[in-house]
Amino acid sequence: MTSFLPLISELLPMILPSSIHVVRAKDLQPKHPTVEGPVLQRQALVGKCGMCATAVLTIRPHSESAIRHNSEQDAIVFLVSGSGVFLVQGGQKDGAQRNELTQGDLVFVPSWTEHQLVNETDDDVVWLLIQSGSRPVGADLTDWGGDEVFTRK
């Protein structure tokens, strides 16, 4: 019986109907941009796939995300529009290595890596965040190497 289990997992997707899930850009736009603050994160595809979760992060002009890590999940960060700065723990005197990014650039972020997204421009910067789990996990930190102040589970 156990020898059939791998075969069943390969056959089920062919037998059972599957469906796509479409997320419209208009549904990810800020509802009240002046009220919601300088950093807006909208969950796009969460719990739809066992291997990844996505979110859209909009950072207003001259603002930055919290310093954060994604716990045990690897992540890919894609710069959709604008120009931004990706800071990562280590490598500099101030505790962060600076990476200037432009539209279309990608960053691979290994699990537990402390990082921060920064917008130093006069326009919004939009990022696509892809984490390696069906639901995003991680924590916001007080500073580089600091205490966790908010945990995403």
PDB file of C-alpha atoms in Angstrom:
ATOM      1  CA  MET A   1       0.000   0.000   0.000  1.00  0.00           C
ATOM      2  CA  THR A   2       2.767   2.464   0.874  1.00  0.00           C
ATOM      3  CA  SER A   3       4.312   1.984  -2.556  1.00  0.00           C
ATOM      4  CA  PHE A   4       1.187   3.558  -4.106  1.00  0.00           C
ATOM      5  CA  LEU A   5       1.421   6.809  -2.088  1.00  0.00           C
ATOM      6  CA  PRO A   6       3.978   8.527  -4.337  1.00  0.00           C
ATOM      7  CA  LEU A   7       1.972   7.489  -7.379  1.00  0.00           C
ATOM      8  CA  ILE A   8      -1.260   8.868  -5.911  1.00  0.00           C
ATOM      9  CA  SER A   9       0.321  12.264  -5.233  1.00  0.00           C
ATOM     10  CA  GLU A  10       1.321  12.463  -8.897  1.00  0.00           C
ATOM     11  CA  LEU A  11      -2.041  11.297 -10.249  1.00  0.00           C
ATOM     12  CA  LEU A  12      -4.382  13.385  -8.087  1.00  0.00           C
ATOM     13  CA  PRO A  13      -3.596  16.709  -9.802  1.00  0.00           C
ATOM     14  CA  MET A  14      -4.500  15.104 -13.141  1.00  0.00           C
ATOM     15  CA  ILE A  15      -7.811  13.735 -11.830  1.00  0.00           C
ATOM     16  CA  LEU A  16      -9.042  16.494  -9.529  1.00  0.00           C
ATOM     17  CA  PRO A  17      -9.822  19.861 -11.064  1.00  0.00           C
ATOM     18  CA  SER A  18      -7.552  22.713 -10.100  1.00  0.00           C
ATOM     19  CA  SER A  19      -8.159  26.409 -10.365  1.00  0.00           C
ATOM     20  CA  ILE A  20      -6.166  29.566 -10.744  1.00  0.00           C
ATOM     21  CA  HIS A  21      -6.476  32.561  -8.456  1.00  0.00           C
ATOM     22  CA  VAL A  22      -6.341  36.046  -9.970  1.00  0.00           C
ATOM     23  CA  VAL A  23      -5.494  39.080  -7.858  1.00  0.00           C
ATOM     24  CA  ARG A  24      -6.339  42.375  -9.544  1.00  0.00           C
ATOM     25  CA  ALA A  25      -3.970  45.318  -9.212  1.00  0.00           C
ATOM     26  CA  LYS A  26      -6.870  47.555  -8.183  1.00  0.00           C
ATOM     27  CA  ASP A  27      -7.473  45.268  -5.188  1.00  0.00           C
ATOM     28  CA  LEU A  28      -3.903  45.844  -4.008  1.00  0.00           C
ATOM     29  CA  GLN A  29      -4.056  49.641  -4.208  1.00  0.00           C
ATOM     30  CA  PRO A  30      -4.139  51.562  -0.921  1.00  0.00           C
ATOM     31  CA  LYS A  31      -7.727  52.319   0.105  1.00  0.00           C
ATOM     32  CA  HIS A  32      -6.901  55.536   1.994  1.00  0.00           C
ATOM     33  CA  PRO A  33      -3.264  56.402   1.209  1.00  0.00           C
ATOM     34  CA  THR A  34      -3.123  59.482   3.413  1.00  0.00           C
ATOM     35  CA  VAL A  35      -4.497  57.584   6.411  1.00  0.00           C
ATOM     36  CA  GLU A  36      -2.688  54.262   6.100  1.00  0.00           C
ATOM     37  CA  GLY A  37       0.845  55.498   6.717  1.00  0.00           C
ATOM     38  CA  PRO A  38       4.161  55.514   4.877  1.00  0.00           C
ATOM     39  CA  VAL A  39       4.503  51.720   4.405  1.00  0.00           C
ATOM     40  CA  LEU A  40       1.555  49.715   3.060  1.00  0.00           C
ATOM     41  CA  GLN A  41       1.674  45.929   2.749  1.00  0.00           C
ATOM     42  CA  ARG A  42      -1.133  44.079   0.974  1.00  0.00           C
ATOM     43  CA  GLN A  43      -1.256  40.271   1.016  1.00  0.00           C
ATOM     44  CA  ALA A  44      -1.692  39.109  -2.583  1.00  0.00           C
ATOM     45  CA  LEU A  45      -1.542  35.303  -2.656  1.00  0.00           C
ATOM     46  CA  VAL A  46      -1.491  33.758   0.807  1.00  0.00           C
ATOM     47  CA  GLY A  47      -2.552  30.194   1.571  1.00  0.00           C
ATOM     48  CA  LYS A  48      -3.116  29.402  -2.123  1.00  0.00           C
ATOM     49  CA  CYS A  49       0.089  27.412  -2.620  1.00  0.00           C
ATOM     50  CA  GLY A  50       2.108  25.276  -0.237  1.00  0.00           C
ATOM     51  CA  MET A  51       5.391  26.665  -1.530  1.00  0.00           C
ATOM     52  CA  CYS A  52       5.047  30.448  -1.547  1.00  0.00           C
ATOM     53  CA  ALA A  53       3.123  33.501  -0.403  1.00  0.00           C
ATOM     54  CA  THR A  54       3.202  36.927  -2.039  1.00  0.00           C
ATOM     55  CA  ALA A  55       2.544  40.462  -0.918  1.00  0.00           C
ATOM     56  CA  VAL A  56       2.807  43.910  -2.476  1.00  0.00           C
ATOM     57  CA  LEU A  57       4.641  46.518  -0.412  1.00  0.00           C
ATOM     58  CA  THR A  58       4.280  50.219  -1.244  1.00  0.00           C
ATOM     59  CA  ILE A  59       6.704  52.603   0.440  1.00  0.00           C
ATOM     60  CA  ARG A  60       5.814  56.277   0.299  1.00  0.00           C
ATOM     61  CA  PRO A  61       8.435  58.964  -0.486  1.00  0.00           C
ATOM     62  CA  HIS A  62      11.224  59.387   2.066  1.00  0.00           C
ATOM     63  CA  SER A  63      10.035  56.413   4.153  1.00  0.00           C
ATOM     64  CA  GLU A  64      11.316  52.961   5.078  1.00  0.00           C
ATOM     65  CA  SER A  65      10.083  49.597   6.246  1.00  0.00           C
ATOM     66  CA  ALA A  66      10.937  48.274   9.665  1.00  0.00           C
ATOM     67  CA  ILE A  67      14.144  46.287   9.973  1.00  0.00           C
ATOM     68  CA  ARG A  68      12.889  42.714   9.660  1.00  0.00           C
ATOM     69  CA  HIS A  69      13.721  39.074   9.054  1.00  0.00           C
ATOM     70  CA  ASN A  70      11.595  36.328   7.507  1.00  0.00           C
ATOM     71  CA  SER A  71      12.315  33.665  10.143  1.00  0.00           C
ATOM     72  CA  GLU A  72      12.858  30.265   8.496  1.00  0.00           C
ATOM     73  CA  GLN A  73      11.553  31.380   5.090  1.00  0.00           C
ATOM     74  CA  ASP A  74      13.727  32.431   2.177  1.00  0.00           C
ATOM     75  CA  ALA A  75      12.376  35.345   0.166  1.00  0.00           C
ATOM     76  CA  ILE A  76      12.646  37.015  -3.205  1.00  0.00           C
ATOM     77  CA  VAL A  77      12.122  40.770  -3.358  1.00  0.00           C
ATOM     78  CA  PHE A  78      11.276  42.247  -6.773  1.00  0.00           C
ATOM     79  CA  LEU A  79      11.268  45.997  -7.372  1.00  0.00           C
ATOM     80  CA  VAL A  80       8.116  46.595  -9.443  1.00  0.00           C
ATOM     81  CA  SER A  81       8.326  50.377  -9.825  1.00  0.00           C
ATOM     82  CA  GLY A  82      10.541  53.215  -8.726  1.00  0.00           C
ATOM     83  CA  SER A  83      14.052  53.176  -7.270  1.00  0.00           C
ATOM     84  CA  GLY A  84      14.791  51.940  -3.792  1.00  0.00           C
ATOM     85  CA  VAL A  85      17.483  50.867  -1.396  1.00  0.00           C
ATOM     86  CA  PHE A  86      17.762  47.372   0.045  1.00  0.00           C
ATOM     87  CA  LEU A  87      19.729  47.316   3.289  1.00  0.00           C
ATOM     88  CA  VAL A  88      21.036  44.031   4.674  1.00  0.00           C
ATOM     89  CA  GLN A  89      22.702  43.287   7.991  1.00  0.00           C
ATOM     90  CA  GLY A  90      26.496  43.410   8.064  1.00  0.00           C
ATOM     91  CA  GLY A  91      29.257  44.698   5.871  1.00  0.00           C
ATOM     92  CA  GLN A  92      29.287  48.387   6.883  1.00  0.00           C
ATOM     93  CA  LYS A  93      30.196  50.483   9.926  1.00  0.00           C
ATOM     94  CA  ASP A  94      26.573  51.429  10.551  1.00  0.00           C
ATOM     95  CA  GLY A  95      25.529  47.772  10.553  1.00  0.00           C
ATOM     96  CA  ALA A  96      23.947  47.610   7.107  1.00  0.00           C
ATOM     97  CA  GLN A  97      25.163  46.926   3.581  1.00  0.00           C
ATOM     98  CA  ARG A  98      23.503  49.267   1.073  1.00  0.00           C
ATOM     99  CA  ASN A  99      22.187  47.986  -2.279  1.00  0.00           C
ATOM    100  CA  GLU A 100      20.645  50.546  -4.648  1.00  0.00           C
ATOM    101  CA  LEU A 101      17.963  48.992  -6.855  1.00  0.00           C
ATOM    102  CA  THR A 102      15.916  50.097  -9.844  1.00  0.00           C
ATOM    103  CA  GLN A 103      12.750  48.811 -11.489  1.00  0.00           C
ATOM    104  CA  GLY A 104      13.024  45.128 -12.417  1.00  0.00           C
ATOM    105  CA  ASP A 105      15.817  44.254  -9.969  1.00  0.00           C
ATOM    106  CA  LEU A 106      15.548  41.107  -7.823  1.00  0.00           C
ATOM    107  CA  VAL A 107      17.070  40.261  -4.449  1.00  0.00           C
ATOM    108  CA  PHE A 108      17.275  36.785  -2.899  1.00  0.00           C
ATOM    109  CA  VAL A 109      17.005  37.029   0.899  1.00  0.00           C
ATOM    110  CA  PRO A 110      18.067  33.893   2.827  1.00  0.00           C
ATOM    111  CA  SER A 111      16.100  32.912   5.925  1.00  0.00           C
ATOM    112  CA  TRP A 112      16.846  34.841   9.147  1.00  0.00           C
ATOM    113  CA  THR A 113      18.598  37.642   7.205  1.00  0.00           C
ATOM    114  CA  GLU A 114      17.869  41.062   8.689  1.00  0.00           C
ATOM    115  CA  HIS A 115      16.938  43.578   6.005  1.00  0.00           C
ATOM    116  CA  GLN A 116      15.152  46.865   5.382  1.00  0.00           C
ATOM    117  CA  LEU A 117      13.553  48.485   2.324  1.00  0.00           C
ATOM    118  CA  VAL A 118      14.038  52.239   1.905  1.00  0.00           C
ATOM    119  CA  ASN A 119      12.550  54.877  -0.391  1.00  0.00           C
ATOM    120  CA  GLU A 120      14.740  57.990  -0.630  1.00  0.00           C
ATOM    121  CA  THR A 121      12.898  59.401  -3.667  1.00  0.00           C
ATOM    122  CA  ASP A 122       9.926  61.738  -4.164  1.00  0.00           C
ATOM    123  CA  ASP A 123       7.756  58.943  -5.659  1.00  0.00           C
ATOM    124  CA  ASP A 124       6.170  55.761  -4.318  1.00  0.00           C
ATOM    125  CA  VAL A 125       8.254  52.585  -4.595  1.00  0.00           C
ATOM    126  CA  VAL A 126       6.395  49.298  -5.103  1.00  0.00           C
ATOM    127  CA  TRP A 127       7.942  45.929  -4.205  1.00  0.00           C
ATOM    128  CA  LEU A 128       6.697  42.371  -4.723  1.00  0.00           C
ATOM    129  CA  LEU A 129       7.603  40.104  -1.789  1.00  0.00           C
ATOM    130  CA  ILE A 130       7.652  36.333  -2.321  1.00  0.00           C
ATOM    131  CA  GLN A 131       8.269  34.124   0.720  1.00  0.00           C
ATOM    132  CA  SER A 132       8.895  30.366   0.725  1.00  0.00           C
ATOM    133  CA  GLY A 133       5.867  29.267   2.714  1.00  0.00           C
ATOM    134  CA  SER A 134       2.120  29.220   2.205  1.00  0.00           C
ATOM    135  CA  ARG A 135       1.801  32.008   4.799  1.00  0.00           C
ATOM    136  CA  PRO A 136       4.461  34.667   5.426  1.00  0.00           C
ATOM    137  CA  VAL A 137       6.339  34.553   8.718  1.00  0.00           C
ATOM    138  CA  GLY A 138       8.980  36.813  10.201  1.00  0.00           C
ATOM    139  CA  ALA A 139       9.493  39.632  12.650  1.00  0.00           C
ATOM    140  CA  ASP A 140      10.046  43.385  12.777  1.00  0.00           C
ATOM    141  CA  LEU A 141      13.033  44.414  14.909  1.00  0.00           C
ATOM    142  CA  THR A 142      13.874  47.422  17.083  1.00  0.00           C
ATOM    143  CA  ASP A 143      17.250  47.828  15.316  1.00  0.00           C
ATOM    144  CA  TRP A 144      19.917  45.766  13.548  1.00  0.00           C
ATOM    145  CA  GLY A 145      20.324  42.733  15.798  1.00  0.00           C
ATOM    146  CA  GLY A 146      17.600  44.158  18.054  1.00  0.00           C
ATOM    147  CA  ASP A 147      14.609  42.667  19.818  1.00  0.00           C
ATOM    148  CA  GLU A 148      11.533  41.511  17.941  1.00  0.00           C
ATOM    149  CA  VAL A 149       8.678  44.007  18.278  1.00  0.00           C
ATOM    150  CA  PHE A 150       6.151  42.376  15.954  1.00  0.00           C
ATOM    151  CA  THR A 151       6.002  38.757  14.813  1.00  0.00           C
ATOM    152  CA  ARG A 152       4.227  37.442  11.720  1.00  0.00           C
ATOM    153  CA  LYS A 153       3.176  33.814  12.206  1.00  0.00           C
TER     154      LYS A 153
END
